[in-house]
């Protein structure tokens, strides 16, 4: 029985070096060589400044911007150093209160609109960093954004359409709009 | 349920079943030491490993020696991982300068990863250094999966051999699983994931300037970092503005690939595969989903090849697939129906071409309802436990599906290796039940099932419910258990039941509202994980040893064929009956009461 102790230790060390050092370093090297942009976080750089990542959402609460999903990350929304969902259950009164506040905030920012609010605009995402909203959520906000910026409604709608991603390969996932990229395009349009 | 959702789920199962056969055939060659293609380039490395460690690859072990090898190897891993977390503050590759993890958290995490559970009481980006993630967690993701595969192969040898004393050599099974199966697949998958946007870098966290600075209420803390309370006892806060975003990055892809393939499930980031850096696109989602069930499904075919009758493997795979397919539609319907809370507020939850609708709390837009629900079922059917949506926020019946799939004992695909050895045990119980009905001695694959095997099988199906229900009961009656609960009422009970169900089946997913990082949950959870992993692996090896010694019984008119649709149905019935009879009372107190409460 004791003869198994030596291989247990040496084998563990050998496999640690193989799978814990060689493997991640080899994958890092390959990734940095083949896909440097993706491997480093798909960052958006404008004028030499890093202004975000294509994959990570940012908080917006001004009427002139499209808003993303509510975020449950700690201290402040879209804290990309501490991802988190709300974990509130469907019968929790705290969730009911949060829903009411979000509905009220959306209505206050757009007193004229009376369309039903799409569900993704009042529910927090799983990661708290969801970069997307549904096309329905973008359409719901288009009128508010156009009014706040004094822009033609059709222009904003066209911009939303341009930023709507279809299902991957026409089948996978859901149709969606990247909020940060859409808002960047809005800001650039003004110039 | 939407048409597109059904199409995506259908595609998933078709691809899975198509790849199971070639991969299963390949693994059978690996375990029978036949040329498999990769041995041409990796063979020298394999032999160097044996020579370095003083292993004689041709030396066979009896089941006791095999068991000692399993236990001593895993003990070394457990101690190493514990020490690594305690010392990470002094070790290199720690750009965010995180300190030592607490003793109870280190114990829980060390057990969690050596037992292939990957329960996350820690938050990846906030409590662990790059070094701990790589040298500790990634290593265990490989070797705990390889351990499961080795034990399975030992059991298969026990069934396939006759009048034999030995069941193989643990060291060769371990090494061959790692370098011929897990490593090549992991390298391939991590590169595919990086191409989609999963991060893989050793540089520190990135900083971005926010497009719109946003005001928020900053909690006020004292010098020790504890929140200060005002006169009413609510935490004090002051207005603040956030202008930059710190983006956690790191060597994620390499760990995600193996956490999926090895049915580990411990994510790089706190929210696991819901994080856009961990699972950025629907295509990465499909790849990660496929890799959860890839090895458990393919191993069924490997089993068939190794016992000399592939129909036996297909029968087990059919039972697993159908059990899973029974429950996906229930979850899909429950989540797509949404929550009454939102209907009352006039929020639109209907599925359409412009939104997925349904209960989107805790779910990501790019995945919608279909991919979230499919993942929740697949990850709990397998003992993977990674998540791409927050199970705690599911509707009651949507959350019942993952709970129940775990409570079947992780045999519906289950963990890599461990799921199939669990299912083989259930097959033995099924032939025993059938034998009782017709009054004949039960036999499986030509091996007579005697009282000794039935004792081991009974142990295997009794230990899990005992620790799960016992610990849940304990948590309910002590303040240390109930004070961690986030959601009130029946949902809070579900959180506790889910925690021990998950750890007691080495799954690792969570109703994450429960604050699991407390000495009570860390310690009890760690013990549960240890028991359910090794007290199941050891009786399995004992059974392998006993079966190997037996002679073959010739097939007679009284033999129950174990590859027929009849047997598949019988097997499914036994799995569901054992799981349901054990857990329905507990489920009635949790999700079912909550459902009745929700619809009022």
XYZ file of C-alpha atoms in Angstrom, chain A residues 1-45 49-67 69-70 72-103 107 115-139 149 164-177 179-188, chain B residues 2 4 7-8 11 45 49-55 61-62 64-65 68-69 72-73 76-78 80-81 125-126 134-135 138-140 142-143 171-172 174-175 178-179 183 186-187 190-192 194-203 205-219 242 244-251 253-255 257-258 269-272 274-277 280-284 286 339 341-342 345-349 352-371 388-396 486-488 491 495 511-514 594 597-598:
298
model
C 0.000 0.000 0.000
C 2.755 2.443 0.973
C 4.333 2.001 -2.450
C 1.530 4.167 -3.855
C 2.588 7.216 -1.827
C 5.625 8.130 -3.875
C 3.820 8.046 -7.223
C 0.923 9.969 -5.639
C 3.199 12.867 -4.789
C 5.420 12.847 -7.854
C 2.540 12.284 -10.236
C 0.618 15.150 -8.653
C 3.585 17.487 -9.050
C 4.239 16.386 -12.608
C 0.601 16.844 -13.642
C 0.523 20.211 -11.847
C 3.398 21.422 -13.985
C 1.778 20.026 -17.120
C -1.803 21.229 -16.626
C -1.249 24.197 -14.307
C 1.816 25.791 -15.903
C 2.468 24.445 -19.391
C -1.177 24.309 -20.463
C -2.334 27.827 -19.446
C 0.915 29.401 -20.645
C 0.705 27.619 -23.994
C -2.907 28.702 -24.418
C -2.016 32.272 -23.414
C 0.820 32.329 -25.945
C -1.361 30.942 -28.722
C -4.226 33.295 -27.879
C -1.997 36.374 -27.805
C -0.533 35.338 -31.155
C -3.734 34.395 -32.987
C -6.423 36.574 -31.382
C -4.690 39.464 -29.554
C -7.730 41.764 -29.708
C -10.152 39.210 -28.263
C -7.720 37.739 -25.732
C -7.128 41.168 -24.200
C -10.762 42.006 -23.656
C -12.077 43.385 -26.985
C -11.325 46.949 -25.843
C -12.609 50.037 -27.656
C -9.870 52.655 -28.025
C -7.948 56.374 -24.683
C -9.582 53.131 -23.613
C -13.274 53.894 -23.370
C -14.732 50.447 -22.750
C -15.099 46.935 -24.035
C -17.408 45.770 -26.794
C -18.435 42.876 -24.543
C -19.024 44.697 -21.248
C -21.961 47.037 -20.713
C -21.701 50.491 -19.113
C -24.201 52.360 -16.949
C -26.371 55.037 -18.580
C -29.119 57.030 -16.907
C -29.299 60.252 -18.911
C -32.389 60.553 -21.161
C -30.176 61.330 -24.198
C -28.608 57.864 -24.070
C -30.098 54.436 -24.545
C -30.145 52.654 -21.190
C -30.320 46.423 -18.485
C -30.515 47.209 -14.763
C -27.054 44.312 -9.577
C -23.283 44.620 -9.114
C -22.088 45.846 -5.743
C -21.860 49.554 -4.860
C -22.435 50.857 -8.374
C -24.000 49.419 -11.545
C -21.838 47.678 -14.182
C -18.909 47.211 -11.785
C -16.805 45.006 -14.070
C -14.409 44.095 -11.256
C -17.145 42.280 -9.286
C -19.752 40.646 -11.513
C -23.006 39.668 -9.799
C -26.693 38.994 -10.368
C -29.445 40.084 -8.002
C -30.335 36.488 -7.030
C -33.757 37.734 -5.943
C -36.490 35.140 -6.264
C -39.767 35.753 -8.117
C -41.827 35.926 -4.916
C -39.458 38.226 -3.021
C -41.107 41.562 -2.004
C -37.718 43.266 -2.475
C -37.840 42.285 -6.141
C -41.379 43.655 -6.454
C -40.191 46.999 -5.019
C -37.219 47.104 -7.381
C -39.494 46.410 -10.365
C -41.828 49.252 -9.328
C -38.946 51.731 -8.986
C -37.528 50.817 -12.386
C -40.893 51.111 -14.099
C -42.012 56.357 -17.126
C -46.135 51.586 -24.666
C -45.716 48.451 -22.523
C -42.153 48.273 -21.194
C -40.130 45.314 -22.560
C -39.193 42.906 -19.774
C -35.414 43.141 -20.190
C -35.472 46.868 -19.288
C -36.758 46.226 -15.758
C -34.941 42.966 -14.914
C -31.284 42.757 -13.878
C -29.012 40.627 -16.048
C -27.216 37.518 -14.790
C -23.762 39.079 -14.865
C -24.750 42.676 -14.101
C -22.594 43.485 -17.140
C -24.923 42.544 -20.008
C -23.848 44.706 -22.967
C -27.107 44.131 -24.859
C -30.773 44.992 -24.793
C -33.487 43.462 -26.963
C -34.534 45.297 -30.140
C -37.884 45.844 -28.400
C -36.122 47.639 -25.536
C -34.235 49.837 -28.019
C -37.417 50.654 -29.937
C -31.163 65.101 -28.599
C -29.156 45.280 -34.227
C -27.284 41.970 -34.301
C -29.167 39.005 -35.710
C -29.066 35.482 -34.380
C -25.644 33.908 -34.945
C -25.764 31.803 -38.141
C -29.439 32.811 -38.325
C -30.302 30.377 -35.548
C -28.321 30.723 -32.323
C -29.095 33.074 -29.452
C -31.401 36.066 -29.565
C -31.538 39.297 -31.626
C -29.950 42.126 -29.669
C -28.548 45.657 -29.650
C -25.970 49.638 -25.969
C -22.453 51.080 -25.656
C -21.761 50.890 -29.393
C -25.152 52.425 -30.149
C -24.565 55.317 -27.729
C -21.062 55.890 -29.125
C -22.555 56.094 -32.605
C -25.146 58.595 -31.312
C -22.417 60.813 -29.850
C -20.382 60.632 -33.023
C -40.822 29.413 -29.119
C -36.638 29.019 -32.579
C -34.926 24.372 -32.933
C -31.878 25.457 -30.910
C -29.826 21.107 -32.786
C 5.774 12.406 -22.764
C 5.917 10.728 -16.734
C 5.879 7.039 -15.769
C 9.652 6.903 -15.438
C 9.810 10.089 -13.337
C 7.161 8.805 -10.954
C 8.421 5.234 -10.732
C 5.241 3.800 -12.215
C -3.750 -3.361 -9.288
C -6.450 -5.065 -7.277
C -7.841 -2.009 -2.792
C -4.527 -0.851 -4.216
C -5.418 3.661 -2.089
C -3.848 5.223 -5.177
C -3.548 9.322 -1.790
C -3.408 11.195 -5.089
C -2.045 15.377 -2.093
C -4.140 17.617 -4.337
C -6.378 18.695 -1.472
C -1.673 21.513 -1.990
C -4.724 23.558 -2.990
C -12.109 37.933 -9.534
C -12.129 39.211 -5.932
C -3.901 28.356 -12.721
C -1.800 26.183 -10.453
C -7.069 24.503 -13.355
C -4.968 21.526 -12.254
C -7.825 20.075 -10.207
C -8.068 18.216 -15.054
C -7.143 15.650 -12.464
C -1.651 5.842 -12.721
C -1.919 4.887 -16.373
C -5.079 8.940 -14.830
C -2.267 9.936 -17.163
C -5.327 13.654 -18.962
C -2.936 13.774 -21.871
C -5.610 18.199 -22.712
C -9.135 21.699 -23.762
C -6.532 23.351 -26.001
C -9.972 27.340 -25.389
C -8.797 28.626 -28.755
C -12.343 28.494 -30.131
C -10.827 33.074 -27.367
C -11.829 33.614 -30.993
C -15.273 34.580 -29.685
C -13.925 37.055 -27.128
C -13.114 35.049 -23.997
C -10.108 36.719 -22.369
C -6.739 34.977 -21.969
C -4.034 37.245 -20.641
C -1.658 37.597 -17.711
C -1.805 41.407 -17.634
C -7.195 44.437 -14.850
C -8.021 46.992 -17.571
C -9.385 50.476 -16.889
C -11.846 52.241 -19.181
C -13.252 55.759 -18.975
C -17.047 55.648 -18.794
C -18.922 57.333 -21.587
C -21.383 58.790 -19.081
C -20.284 59.277 -15.444
C -23.024 57.901 -13.217
C -24.007 58.903 -9.713
C -24.652 56.271 -7.054
C -24.988 55.883 -3.293
C -21.629 54.870 -1.897
C -21.835 52.846 1.334
C -18.225 56.709 -10.845
C -14.145 54.748 -14.745
C -14.780 51.050 -15.139
C -12.241 48.523 -13.921
C -12.502 45.425 -16.111
C -11.423 42.139 -14.552
C -9.491 40.027 -17.073
C -7.060 37.125 -16.713
C -6.195 33.658 -18.035
C -10.245 30.727 -21.535
C -7.840 27.977 -20.479
C -9.788 27.437 -17.276
C -12.437 25.091 -21.460
C -11.521 22.470 -18.885
C -15.514 35.014 -12.794
C -18.058 35.245 -9.990
C -21.101 34.889 -12.257
C -19.538 32.037 -14.194
C -23.157 34.481 -17.560
C -20.121 36.820 -17.660
C -19.587 38.259 -21.156
C -15.836 37.607 -20.880
C -19.503 36.239 -25.042
C -21.639 34.968 -27.927
C -24.379 32.425 -28.711
C -21.739 30.378 -30.561
C -19.460 30.261 -27.510
C -23.279 26.346 -27.832
C -43.683 36.233 -13.350
C -45.237 40.462 -10.454
C -44.364 41.983 -13.799
C -47.028 46.300 -13.574
C -47.903 46.229 -17.268
C -44.485 44.968 -18.368
C -44.423 43.087 -21.674
C -43.176 39.505 -21.101
C -41.759 37.933 -30.124
C -39.311 38.585 -32.914
C -37.936 41.598 -31.006
C -37.498 40.093 -27.548
C -37.289 36.679 -25.933
C -39.735 37.724 -23.204
C -40.338 35.525 -20.175
C -38.643 35.731 -16.779
C -35.494 37.674 -17.711
C -34.399 38.413 -14.119
C -30.866 36.994 -13.860
C -30.661 36.114 -17.548
C -28.566 37.597 -20.325
C -30.094 39.174 -23.441
C -27.895 37.264 -25.892
C -29.039 33.900 -24.493
C -32.705 34.663 -23.847
C -34.951 32.034 -22.307
C -34.206 28.974 -24.483
C -30.437 28.923 -24.016
C -25.179 31.130 -17.724
C -28.128 32.567 -15.784
C -28.871 32.947 -12.092
C -30.888 29.925 -10.946
C -31.954 31.706 -7.752
C -34.086 34.104 -9.797
C -35.886 31.329 -11.698
C -39.615 30.847 -11.280
C -40.411 28.090 -8.737
C -31.369 35.971 1.010
C -34.937 35.339 -0.137
C -37.761 35.034 2.404
C -37.675 30.260 -1.623
C -31.768 28.029 -1.277
C -29.101 29.406 -5.690
C -26.465 32.044 -5.267
C -28.460 34.398 -3.073
C -27.428 32.208 -0.161
C -43.552 28.742 -3.612
C -47.868 31.054 -3.393
C -46.829 32.756 -6.638
